[in-house]
Amino acid sequence: MAQHNSHRLPGRAQLPTRQAGTAARGLGGAAVLGTVVLGTAFTGASAQAAPATPSAPAAPATADAAPSVAPSAALNSTQKLRWGSRGGAVQELQSALNANGAGLAVDGVFGKRTHAAVKDYQSSKGLQVDGVVGPKTRAALNGGVSTGGASAPSSSASSSSSGSSSTIVNAARSAVGTPYSWGGSSLGGMDCSGLVNYAYKAAGISLPRTSGQIANGGRWISQSQAQPGDIVAWSGHVAIYAGNGQIIDASGSKQRVVERSIWGNPIGFVTYR
């Protein structure tokens, strides 16, 4: 009777390949023969793809991007400009006004059209409408760019103002007794606006020629604000304010330059400082 050999040959391990393969296919569909196939999850589900690597954050803007540039000043001069002013500073003013639609000739002469353009610009910007280009009007035309210097007057500026006041009054007093001459502006003969021009010229300040232009070219102030050297205006007449209620004017009725008390009802006081 034949006997079945139940011993295994040495060195030949028998693997239950059929059973193992079947079991493996039931767990994920991939055959595993003693090893785990990468990418297969033994959960009864299909293999899951590895999660995507997160993208790197966007690089910040480069540091060498072009910096914003502050607007350059249209008016580089810090001097006040008014009717009668002349020179390069007035040309800069006219160009700045033209950039705002004025349409002026850039001739460096602050006359009637430039004066009107300044007043129109001041009105459009909600500024004091006086036709004088001072710190606030200049700053507006410069787009807020400072042209240097403090807004408050320095002690040297105050001293200069005081000096011009005495120079104006002294020049006007030197003309007392000069004959009245319509259209004149010298010690040989002068009218009211000629006297004012003569006195202001001594202080280095140019003014318009006629009384109406002089009155409208400066800044209107109250009598309590008036300082010696400012101007007192009537309809068709101007005079130098000498202080303490006194004026110096070329009087048509007296036919000469006189110093006297303020007379009649002046329409106001005007300053060019």
Short mmCIF file of C-alpha atoms in Angstrom, two decimals:
data_model
loop_
_atom_site.label_atom_id
_atom_site.label_comp_id
_atom_site.label_asym_id
_atom_site.label_seq_id
_atom_site.Cartn_x
_atom_site.Cartn_y
_atom_site.Cartn_z
CA MET A 1 0.00 0.00 0.00
CA ALA A 2 1.59 3.14 -1.07
CA GLN A 3 2.25 5.81 1.57
CA HIS A 4 2.09 9.48 0.89
CA ASN A 5 5.22 11.38 1.88
CA SER A 6 4.19 14.20 4.14
CA HIS A 7 7.68 15.70 4.47
CA ARG A 8 8.80 18.81 2.52
CA LEU A 9 12.03 18.78 0.67
CA PRO A 10 14.61 20.81 2.57
CA GLY A 11 15.18 24.33 1.25
CA ARG A 12 11.95 24.54 -0.75
CA ALA A 13 9.40 26.52 1.18
CA GLN A 14 5.93 26.13 -0.22
CA LEU A 15 3.92 29.31 -0.52
CA PRO A 16 0.18 29.18 -0.69
CA THR A 17 0.23 31.30 -3.78
CA ARG A 18 -3.25 30.63 -4.92
CA GLN A 19 -4.81 31.43 -1.58
CA ALA A 20 -2.57 34.46 -0.99
CA GLY A 21 -3.26 35.88 -4.41
CA THR A 22 -6.97 35.48 -3.94
CA ALA A 23 -6.87 37.17 -0.55
CA ALA A 24 -4.81 40.02 -1.89
CA ARG A 25 -7.15 40.64 -4.79
CA GLY A 26 -10.05 40.80 -2.38
CA LEU A 27 -8.33 43.57 -0.45
CA GLY A 28 -7.43 45.96 -3.24
CA GLY A 29 -7.11 44.22 -6.52
CA ALA A 30 -3.29 44.05 -6.51
CA ALA A 31 -1.41 40.90 -5.89
CA VAL A 32 0.92 40.96 -2.93
CA LEU A 33 3.26 38.14 -2.44
CA GLY A 34 4.62 38.79 0.99
CA THR A 35 5.09 42.51 0.24
CA VAL A 36 2.92 45.63 0.16
CA VAL A 37 2.47 47.25 -3.21
CA LEU A 38 3.10 51.03 -2.88
CA GLY A 39 0.11 53.25 -3.56
CA THR A 40 -2.45 50.61 -2.50
CA ALA A 41 -4.44 51.19 0.66
CA PHE A 42 -5.61 48.07 2.34
CA THR A 43 -9.03 49.42 3.11
CA GLY A 44 -10.96 47.87 0.31
CA ALA A 45 -10.80 51.12 -1.70
CA SER A 46 -8.79 52.11 -4.73
CA ALA A 47 -5.31 53.58 -4.28
CA GLN A 48 -5.26 57.31 -3.46
CA ALA A 49 -2.97 59.72 -5.26
CA ALA A 50 -0.45 61.55 -3.09
CA PRO A 51 -1.62 65.06 -2.16
CA ALA A 52 -0.30 67.83 -4.39
CA THR A 53 2.57 69.86 -3.03
CA PRO A 54 1.24 73.34 -2.01
CA SER A 55 2.39 76.08 -4.34
CA ALA A 56 4.90 78.57 -3.02
CA PRO A 57 3.48 81.94 -1.95
CA ALA A 58 3.64 84.72 -4.53
CA ALA A 59 6.89 86.61 -4.38
CA PRO A 60 6.55 90.10 -2.91
CA ALA A 61 6.98 93.10 -5.16
CA THR A 62 10.59 93.79 -5.87
CA ALA A 63 12.17 96.45 -3.73
CA ASP A 64 13.57 98.30 -6.71
CA ALA A 65 10.17 99.36 -8.08
CA ALA A 66 10.20 102.97 -9.19
CA PRO A 67 9.38 105.20 -6.19
CA SER A 68 6.65 107.77 -6.47
CA VAL A 69 8.04 111.23 -7.14
CA ALA A 70 6.65 114.31 -5.41
CA PRO A 71 5.42 116.95 -7.83
CA SER A 72 7.87 119.74 -8.43
CA ALA A 73 6.99 123.24 -7.37
CA ALA A 74 5.54 125.48 -10.08
CA LEU A 75 6.52 128.63 -8.18
CA ASN A 76 10.01 128.56 -6.71
CA SER A 77 10.01 132.13 -5.44
CA THR A 78 8.66 132.86 -1.96
CA GLN A 79 8.08 136.57 -2.65
CA LYS A 80 4.56 137.94 -2.80
CA LEU A 81 3.45 138.69 -6.32
CA ARG A 82 0.89 141.37 -7.13
CA TRP A 83 -0.15 143.84 -9.76
CA GLY A 84 3.02 145.63 -10.89
CA SER A 85 5.42 142.76 -10.12
CA ARG A 86 7.78 141.79 -12.92
CA GLY A 87 10.39 139.19 -13.76
CA GLY A 88 10.95 135.45 -13.81
CA ALA A 89 8.76 134.79 -10.78
CA VAL A 90 5.81 136.33 -12.63
CA GLN A 91 6.56 134.16 -15.67
CA GLU A 92 6.45 131.08 -13.42
CA LEU A 93 3.13 132.33 -12.04
CA GLN A 94 1.68 132.89 -15.52
CA SER A 95 2.78 129.41 -16.63
CA ALA A 96 1.19 127.87 -13.51
CA LEU A 97 -2.04 129.77 -14.14
CA ASN A 98 -1.99 128.65 -17.78
CA ALA A 99 -1.72 125.05 -16.56
CA ASN A 100 -5.04 125.76 -14.86
CA GLY A 101 -6.64 127.13 -18.02
CA ALA A 102 -5.82 130.84 -17.83
CA GLY A 103 -4.40 131.39 -21.33
CA LEU A 104 -2.03 134.23 -20.41
CA ALA A 105 0.94 135.58 -22.31
CA VAL A 106 4.03 134.53 -20.35
CA ASP A 107 5.67 137.96 -20.45
CA GLY A 108 6.71 138.38 -16.82
CA VAL A 109 4.43 141.39 -16.28
CA PHE A 110 1.77 141.17 -13.57
CA GLY A 111 -0.91 143.31 -15.15
CA LYS A 112 -4.67 143.38 -15.54
CA ARG A 113 -5.11 139.93 -17.13
CA THR A 114 -2.74 138.19 -14.71
CA HIS A 115 -4.45 139.90 -11.79
CA ALA A 116 -7.86 138.73 -13.02
CA ALA A 117 -6.54 135.19 -13.57
CA VAL A 118 -5.16 135.06 -10.02
CA LYS A 119 -8.52 136.17 -8.60
CA ASP A 120 -10.37 133.59 -10.70
CA TYR A 121 -7.99 130.87 -9.48
CA GLN A 122 -8.36 131.95 -5.85
CA SER A 123 -12.14 131.88 -6.19
CA SER A 124 -12.07 128.38 -7.71
CA LYS A 125 -9.94 127.08 -4.81
CA GLY A 126 -11.91 128.74 -2.02
CA LEU A 127 -9.01 131.07 -1.17
CA GLN A 128 -9.17 134.71 -0.19
CA VAL A 129 -9.84 136.57 -3.45
CA ASP A 130 -7.41 139.49 -3.30
CA GLY A 131 -5.36 139.08 -6.48
CA VAL A 132 -2.16 138.75 -4.44
CA VAL A 133 -0.06 135.58 -4.69
CA GLY A 134 0.96 134.97 -1.08
CA PRO A 135 1.81 131.71 0.76
CA LYS A 136 -1.65 130.09 0.47
CA THR A 137 -2.18 130.84 -3.22
CA ARG A 138 1.40 129.81 -4.00
CA ALA A 139 0.96 126.52 -2.10
CA ALA A 140 -2.24 125.78 -4.01
CA LEU A 141 -0.55 126.42 -7.35
CA ASN A 142 2.32 124.19 -6.26
CA GLY A 143 -0.07 121.36 -5.43
CA GLY A 144 0.89 121.51 -1.76
CA VAL A 145 4.62 121.42 -2.44
CA SER A 146 6.54 123.67 -0.11
CA THR A 147 9.03 126.09 -1.62
CA GLY A 148 10.82 126.58 1.65
CA GLY A 149 10.50 129.03 4.46
CA ALA A 150 8.11 129.10 7.39
CA SER A 151 4.57 130.30 6.90
CA ALA A 152 4.86 132.69 9.83
CA PRO A 153 6.99 135.75 9.12
CA SER A 154 10.44 135.63 10.66
CA SER A 155 11.81 138.40 12.80
CA SER A 156 13.95 139.55 9.86
CA ALA A 157 10.83 139.68 7.66
CA SER A 158 9.01 141.70 10.30
CA SER A 159 11.96 144.07 10.50
CA SER A 160 11.94 144.40 6.73
CA SER A 161 8.22 145.23 6.80
CA SER A 162 8.78 147.87 9.45
CA GLY A 163 11.65 149.29 7.45
CA SER A 164 9.55 149.50 4.29
CA SER A 165 6.77 151.23 6.24
CA SER A 166 9.07 154.01 7.41
CA THR A 167 10.68 154.24 3.96
CA ILE A 168 7.27 154.65 2.29
CA VAL A 169 6.05 157.27 4.75
CA ASN A 170 9.34 159.21 4.69
CA ALA A 171 9.36 159.23 0.88
CA ALA A 172 5.78 160.52 0.83
CA ARG A 173 6.64 163.23 3.38
CA SER A 174 9.59 164.29 1.27
CA ALA A 175 7.12 165.11 -1.49
CA VAL A 176 4.91 167.37 0.66
CA GLY A 177 4.53 170.71 -1.15
CA THR A 178 5.12 169.17 -4.60
CA PRO A 179 2.72 170.71 -7.16
CA TYR A 180 -0.27 168.63 -8.20
CA SER A 181 0.09 167.49 -11.81
CA TRP A 182 -2.27 164.99 -13.38
CA GLY A 183 -0.32 161.94 -14.58
CA GLY A 184 2.90 163.04 -12.85
CA SER A 185 4.96 160.90 -10.48
CA SER A 186 8.06 162.96 -9.69
CA LEU A 187 8.98 165.86 -7.43
CA GLY A 188 8.40 168.10 -10.41
CA GLY A 189 4.67 167.33 -10.16
CA MET A 190 2.46 164.37 -9.27
CA ASP A 191 -1.13 163.25 -8.90
CA CYS A 192 -2.52 160.98 -6.16
CA SER A 193 -1.48 157.67 -7.73
CA GLY A 194 1.83 159.21 -8.82
CA LEU A 195 2.62 160.05 -5.18
CA VAL A 196 1.80 156.52 -4.04
CA ASN A 197 3.97 155.05 -6.79
CA TYR A 198 6.78 157.44 -5.88
CA ALA A 199 6.68 156.48 -2.20
CA TYR A 200 6.47 152.73 -2.84
CA LYS A 201 9.23 152.85 -5.45
CA ALA A 202 11.53 154.20 -2.71
CA ALA A 203 10.87 150.93 -0.81
CA GLY A 204 11.51 148.83 -3.93
CA ILE A 205 7.84 147.95 -4.48
CA SER A 206 6.21 148.31 -7.91
CA LEU A 207 2.52 149.25 -8.01
CA PRO A 208 -0.06 149.68 -10.77
CA ARG A 209 -0.32 153.22 -12.12
CA THR A 210 -3.92 154.32 -11.64
CA SER A 211 -5.80 154.81 -8.38
CA GLY A 212 -8.37 152.13 -9.24
CA GLN A 213 -5.68 149.60 -10.12
CA ILE A 214 -3.77 150.39 -6.93
CA ALA A 215 -6.88 149.88 -4.80
CA ASN A 216 -7.82 146.61 -6.47
CA GLY A 217 -4.28 145.26 -6.74
CA GLY A 218 -3.63 144.96 -3.01
CA ARG A 219 -5.42 143.27 -0.12
CA TRP A 220 -8.32 145.05 1.54
CA ILE A 221 -7.99 145.44 5.31
CA SER A 222 -9.84 147.28 8.08
CA GLN A 223 -8.65 150.61 9.46
CA SER A 224 -7.69 148.89 12.72
CA GLN A 225 -5.33 146.63 10.73
CA ALA A 226 -3.76 149.46 8.75
CA GLN A 227 -0.11 150.26 9.37
CA PRO A 228 1.88 153.33 8.33
CA GLY A 229 2.75 152.94 4.67
CA ASP A 230 -0.51 151.21 3.75
CA ILE A 231 -2.94 152.90 1.38
CA VAL A 232 -6.23 154.67 2.01
CA ALA A 233 -8.62 154.52 -0.93
CA TRP A 234 -11.56 156.63 -2.02
CA SER A 235 -13.47 156.31 -5.26
CA GLY A 236 -10.92 157.68 -7.75
CA HIS A 237 -8.35 158.70 -5.14
CA VAL A 238 -5.58 157.09 -3.05
CA ALA A 239 -3.28 158.29 -0.28
CA ILE A 240 -0.47 157.03 1.94
CA TYR A 241 -1.55 156.22 5.50
CA ALA A 242 0.87 157.91 7.90
CA GLY A 243 -0.64 156.46 11.10
CA ASN A 244 -2.71 158.03 13.89
CA GLY A 245 -5.50 158.95 11.47
CA GLN A 246 -3.18 160.94 9.20
CA ILE A 247 -2.61 160.63 5.46
CA ILE A 248 -0.26 162.08 2.86
CA ASP A 249 -1.85 162.68 -0.53
CA ALA A 250 -1.61 164.73 -3.69
CA SER A 251 -4.72 166.87 -3.36
CA GLY A 252 -6.44 168.10 -6.47
CA SER A 253 -8.38 170.70 -4.47
CA LYS A 254 -5.24 172.05 -2.76
CA GLN A 255 -3.13 171.58 -5.89
CA ARG A 256 -0.20 170.13 -3.98
CA VAL A 257 0.95 167.20 -1.85
CA VAL A 258 -0.20 167.61 1.75
CA GLU A 259 -0.24 165.76 5.08
CA ARG A 260 -3.60 165.92 6.81
CA SER A 261 -6.26 163.98 8.69
CA ILE A 262 -8.31 161.33 6.91
CA TRP A 263 -11.14 163.18 5.24
CA GLY A 264 -14.59 162.25 3.95
CA ASN A 265 -15.57 158.59 3.70
CA PRO A 266 -12.82 156.39 2.28
CA ILE A 267 -14.01 153.12 0.79
CA GLY A 268 -11.29 151.15 2.57
CA PHE A 269 -7.66 150.45 3.39
CA VAL A 270 -5.31 148.43 1.21
CA THR A 271 -2.02 146.73 2.00
CA TYR A 272 0.65 145.39 -0.31
CA ARG A 273 2.52 143.53 2.46
#
